[in-house]
């Protein structure tokens, strides 16, 4: 069982999109039962407001035929570091914020999602850019590359 937590600032745009895109990817490969997949925020305001997924992210998922259920924003907690094998962030700021919440990344679990691709970079926040298409494709390619990584069992890290 590989436990994967996607993280962004608000947990209403990028990380829930990543959660459901990755869930669909592993379901289509018939390996969903080998994963636990969740998403979380670095900030707590959307958890306090009990915010669900942004309607523009939902529209994007519907447009791409990615099934999803409702997900309410929750802030990452220190215990999530022990619970998950991979904590996959959308940008550098998320990585810094996660580290400040969970402490030292002693097991090298915290990464940017696009660091598994040929072009390591941040995924721009569509909450600010309004560009949910770009966010979708960045997340899609990041999830594909991450899945290849865990399937290929590289570097002796925890993989399938
Ligand atoms: P996300 O985008 O980190 O991709 O979920 C944001 C969502 C909400 C806010 C900021 C970013 N916000 O300020 O409420």
CSV table of C-alpha atoms and ligand atoms in Angstrom, one decimal:
chain,number,residue,atom,x,y,z
A,1,UNK,CA,0.0,0.0,0.0
A,2,UNK,CA,1.4,3.3,-1.1
A,3,UNK,CA,0.0,6.4,0.7
A,4,UNK,CA,0.1,9.6,-1.3
A,5,UNK,CA,-0.9,13.1,0.0
A,6,UNK,CA,-1.2,15.9,-2.6
A,7,UNK,CA,-0.8,19.4,-1.0
A,8,UNK,CA,-1.4,22.9,-2.2
A,9,UNK,CA,-2.2,26.2,-0.5
A,10,UNK,CA,-6.0,26.1,-0.2
A,11,UNK,CA,-6.9,22.4,-1.0
A,12,UNK,CA,-9.8,23.5,-3.1
A,13,UNK,CA,-8.1,23.8,-6.6
A,14,UNK,CA,-4.8,22.0,-7.4
A,15,UNK,CA,-4.5,19.3,-4.8
A,16,UNK,CA,-8.1,18.0,-5.1
A,17,UNK,CA,-7.7,18.0,-8.9
A,18,UNK,CA,-4.5,16.0,-8.4
A,19,UNK,CA,-6.2,13.6,-5.9
A,20,UNK,CA,-9.0,12.7,-8.4
A,21,UNK,CA,-6.8,12.7,-11.5
A,22,UNK,CA,-4.4,10.3,-9.8
A,23,UNK,CA,-7.3,8.2,-8.4
A,24,UNK,CA,-8.6,7.8,-12.0
A,25,UNK,CA,-5.1,6.9,-13.3
A,26,UNK,CA,-4.6,4.1,-10.9
A,27,UNK,CA,-8.2,2.9,-11.2
A,28,UNK,CA,-7.7,2.6,-15.0
A,29,UNK,CA,-4.6,0.5,-14.5
A,30,UNK,CA,-6.4,-1.7,-12.1
A,31,UNK,CA,-4.1,-0.9,-9.2
A,32,UNK,CA,-6.3,1.4,-7.1
A,33,UNK,CA,-6.3,-1.1,-4.2
A,34,UNK,CA,-2.5,-0.5,-3.9
A,35,UNK,CA,-3.0,3.2,-3.0
A,36,UNK,CA,-4.4,5.4,-0.4
A,37,UNK,CA,-4.8,8.9,-1.9
A,38,UNK,CA,-5.8,12.1,-0.2
A,39,UNK,CA,-5.2,15.9,-0.4
A,40,UNK,CA,-4.6,18.7,2.1
A,41,UNK,CA,-3.9,22.4,2.4
A,42,UNK,CA,-1.0,24.3,3.9
A,43,UNK,CA,-3.3,27.1,5.1
A,44,UNK,CA,-6.2,26.6,7.5
A,45,UNK,CA,-8.7,29.2,6.4
A,46,UNK,CA,-10.6,27.0,3.9
A,47,UNK,CA,-10.9,24.2,6.5
A,48,UNK,CA,-12.4,26.7,9.0
A,49,UNK,CA,-14.8,27.9,6.2
A,50,UNK,CA,-15.6,24.2,5.3
A,51,UNK,CA,-14.9,25.0,1.7
A,52,UNK,CA,-15.4,22.3,-0.9
A,53,UNK,CA,-13.7,22.0,-4.3
A,54,UNK,CA,-13.7,25.3,-6.3
A,55,UNK,CA,-16.4,25.2,-9.0
A,56,UNK,CA,-13.8,26.0,-11.7
A,57,UNK,CA,-11.8,22.9,-10.7
A,58,UNK,CA,-15.0,20.8,-10.7
A,59,UNK,CA,-15.8,22.1,-14.2
A,60,UNK,CA,-12.3,21.2,-15.4
A,61,UNK,CA,-12.6,17.7,-14.0
A,62,UNK,CA,-16.0,17.2,-15.6
A,63,UNK,CA,-14.7,18.5,-18.9
A,64,UNK,CA,-11.9,15.9,-18.8
A,65,UNK,CA,-14.2,13.1,-17.6
A,66,UNK,CA,-12.4,12.7,-14.3
A,67,UNK,CA,-14.8,11.3,-11.7
A,68,UNK,CA,-14.8,13.0,-8.3
A,69,UNK,CA,-16.6,13.1,-5.0
A,70,UNK,CA,-16.9,16.2,-2.8
A,71,UNK,CA,-13.8,17.0,-0.8
A,72,UNK,CA,-13.7,19.5,2.0
A,73,UNK,CA,-10.5,21.4,2.6
A,74,UNK,CA,-8.4,20.2,5.5
A,75,UNK,CA,-5.0,21.5,6.7
A,76,UNK,CA,-2.1,19.1,6.8
A,77,UNK,CA,-1.2,18.1,10.3
A,78,UNK,CA,2.2,16.9,11.7
A,79,UNK,CA,0.9,13.3,12.0
A,80,UNK,CA,0.3,13.2,8.3
A,81,UNK,CA,4.0,13.0,7.9
A,82,UNK,CA,4.1,9.5,9.5
A,83,UNK,CA,0.8,8.4,7.8
A,84,UNK,CA,1.8,9.1,4.2
A,85,UNK,CA,4.7,7.8,2.1
A,86,UNK,CA,4.7,10.7,-0.4
A,87,UNK,CA,3.7,14.3,0.2
A,88,UNK,CA,3.5,15.8,-3.2
A,89,UNK,CA,3.4,19.6,-3.3
A,90,UNK,CA,2.3,21.9,-6.2
A,91,UNK,CA,5.0,24.6,-5.7
A,92,UNK,CA,8.1,25.7,-3.7
A,93,UNK,CA,6.0,27.7,-1.2
A,94,UNK,CA,3.9,24.6,-0.4
A,95,UNK,CA,7.2,22.6,0.2
A,96,UNK,CA,8.4,25.3,2.7
A,97,UNK,CA,5.0,25.5,4.4
A,98,UNK,CA,4.7,21.7,4.7
A,99,UNK,CA,8.2,21.6,6.2
A,100,UNK,CA,7.3,24.3,8.8
A,101,UNK,CA,4.2,22.3,9.8
A,102,UNK,CA,5.6,18.7,9.9
A,103,UNK,CA,9.2,19.4,10.7
A,104,UNK,CA,12.4,17.9,9.3
A,105,UNK,CA,11.8,15.7,6.2
A,106,UNK,CA,13.9,12.9,7.6
A,107,UNK,CA,12.5,10.2,5.2
A,108,UNK,CA,12.6,12.4,2.0
A,109,UNK,CA,8.8,12.2,1.5
A,110,UNK,CA,8.2,15.8,0.5
A,111,UNK,CA,8.5,16.7,-3.2
A,112,UNK,CA,7.1,18.9,-5.8
A,113,UNK,CA,4.8,16.9,-8.2
A,114,UNK,CA,6.6,18.2,-11.3
A,115,UNK,CA,10.0,17.2,-9.9
A,116,UNK,CA,9.1,13.7,-11.2
A,117,UNK,CA,9.0,15.1,-14.8
A,118,UNK,CA,11.7,16.1,-17.2
A,119,UNK,CA,10.9,19.7,-16.5
A,120,UNK,CA,10.9,20.3,-12.7
A,121,UNK,CA,8.9,23.4,-11.9
A,122,UNK,CA,6.0,24.8,-9.9
A,123,UNK,CA,2.4,24.4,-10.8
A,124,UNK,CA,0.9,27.9,-11.0
A,125,UNK,CA,-2.0,28.5,-8.8
A,126,UNK,CA,-5.2,28.8,-10.9
A,127,UNK,CA,-7.0,30.5,-8.0
A,128,UNK,CA,-4.8,33.5,-9.0
A,129,UNK,CA,-4.2,32.9,-12.7
A,130,UNK,CA,-7.7,31.7,-13.6
A,131,UNK,CA,-6.0,29.1,-15.9
A,132,UNK,CA,-7.4,25.8,-14.9
A,133,UNK,CA,-6.4,24.2,-18.3
A,134,UNK,CA,-2.7,24.7,-17.6
A,135,UNK,CA,-3.1,23.5,-14.0
A,136,UNK,CA,-5.0,20.4,-15.2
A,137,UNK,CA,-2.3,19.4,-17.8
A,138,UNK,CA,0.6,20.1,-15.4
A,139,UNK,CA,-1.0,18.0,-12.7
A,140,UNK,CA,-1.9,15.2,-15.3
A,141,UNK,CA,1.7,15.0,-16.5
A,142,UNK,CA,3.1,15.2,-12.9
A,143,UNK,CA,0.8,12.3,-11.9
A,144,UNK,CA,1.8,10.2,-14.9
A,145,UNK,CA,5.5,10.8,-14.2
A,146,UNK,CA,5.1,10.0,-10.5
A,147,UNK,CA,3.2,6.8,-11.3
A,148,UNK,CA,6.0,5.7,-13.7
A,149,UNK,CA,8.5,6.5,-10.9
A,150,UNK,CA,6.8,4.3,-8.3
A,151,UNK,CA,6.2,1.5,-10.8
A,152,UNK,CA,9.8,1.5,-11.9
A,153,UNK,CA,11.0,1.2,-8.3
A,154,UNK,CA,13.8,3.7,-8.7
A,155,UNK,CA,16.4,4.7,-6.1
A,156,UNK,CA,15.3,2.2,-3.5
A,157,UNK,CA,12.6,4.5,-2.2
A,158,UNK,CA,9.2,3.2,-1.3
A,159,UNK,CA,7.5,2.1,-4.5
A,160,UNK,CA,4.9,-0.5,-5.6
B,1,LIG,P1,-5.1,26.0,-4.4
B,1,LIG,O1,-5.6,27.5,-4.8
B,1,LIG,O2,-4.0,26.2,-3.5
B,1,LIG,O3,-4.7,25.4,-5.7
B,1,LIG,O4,-6.3,25.3,-3.7
B,1,LIG,C1,-6.1,28.4,-3.8
B,1,LIG,C2,-7.3,28.3,-3.3
B,1,LIG,C3,-7.8,29.2,-2.4
B,1,LIG,C4,-7.0,30.3,-2.0
B,1,LIG,C5,-5.7,30.4,-2.5
B,1,LIG,C6,-5.3,29.4,-3.4
B,1,LIG,N1,-7.5,31.2,-1.1
B,1,LIG,O5,-6.8,32.2,-0.9
B,1,LIG,O6,-8.6,31.0,-0.6
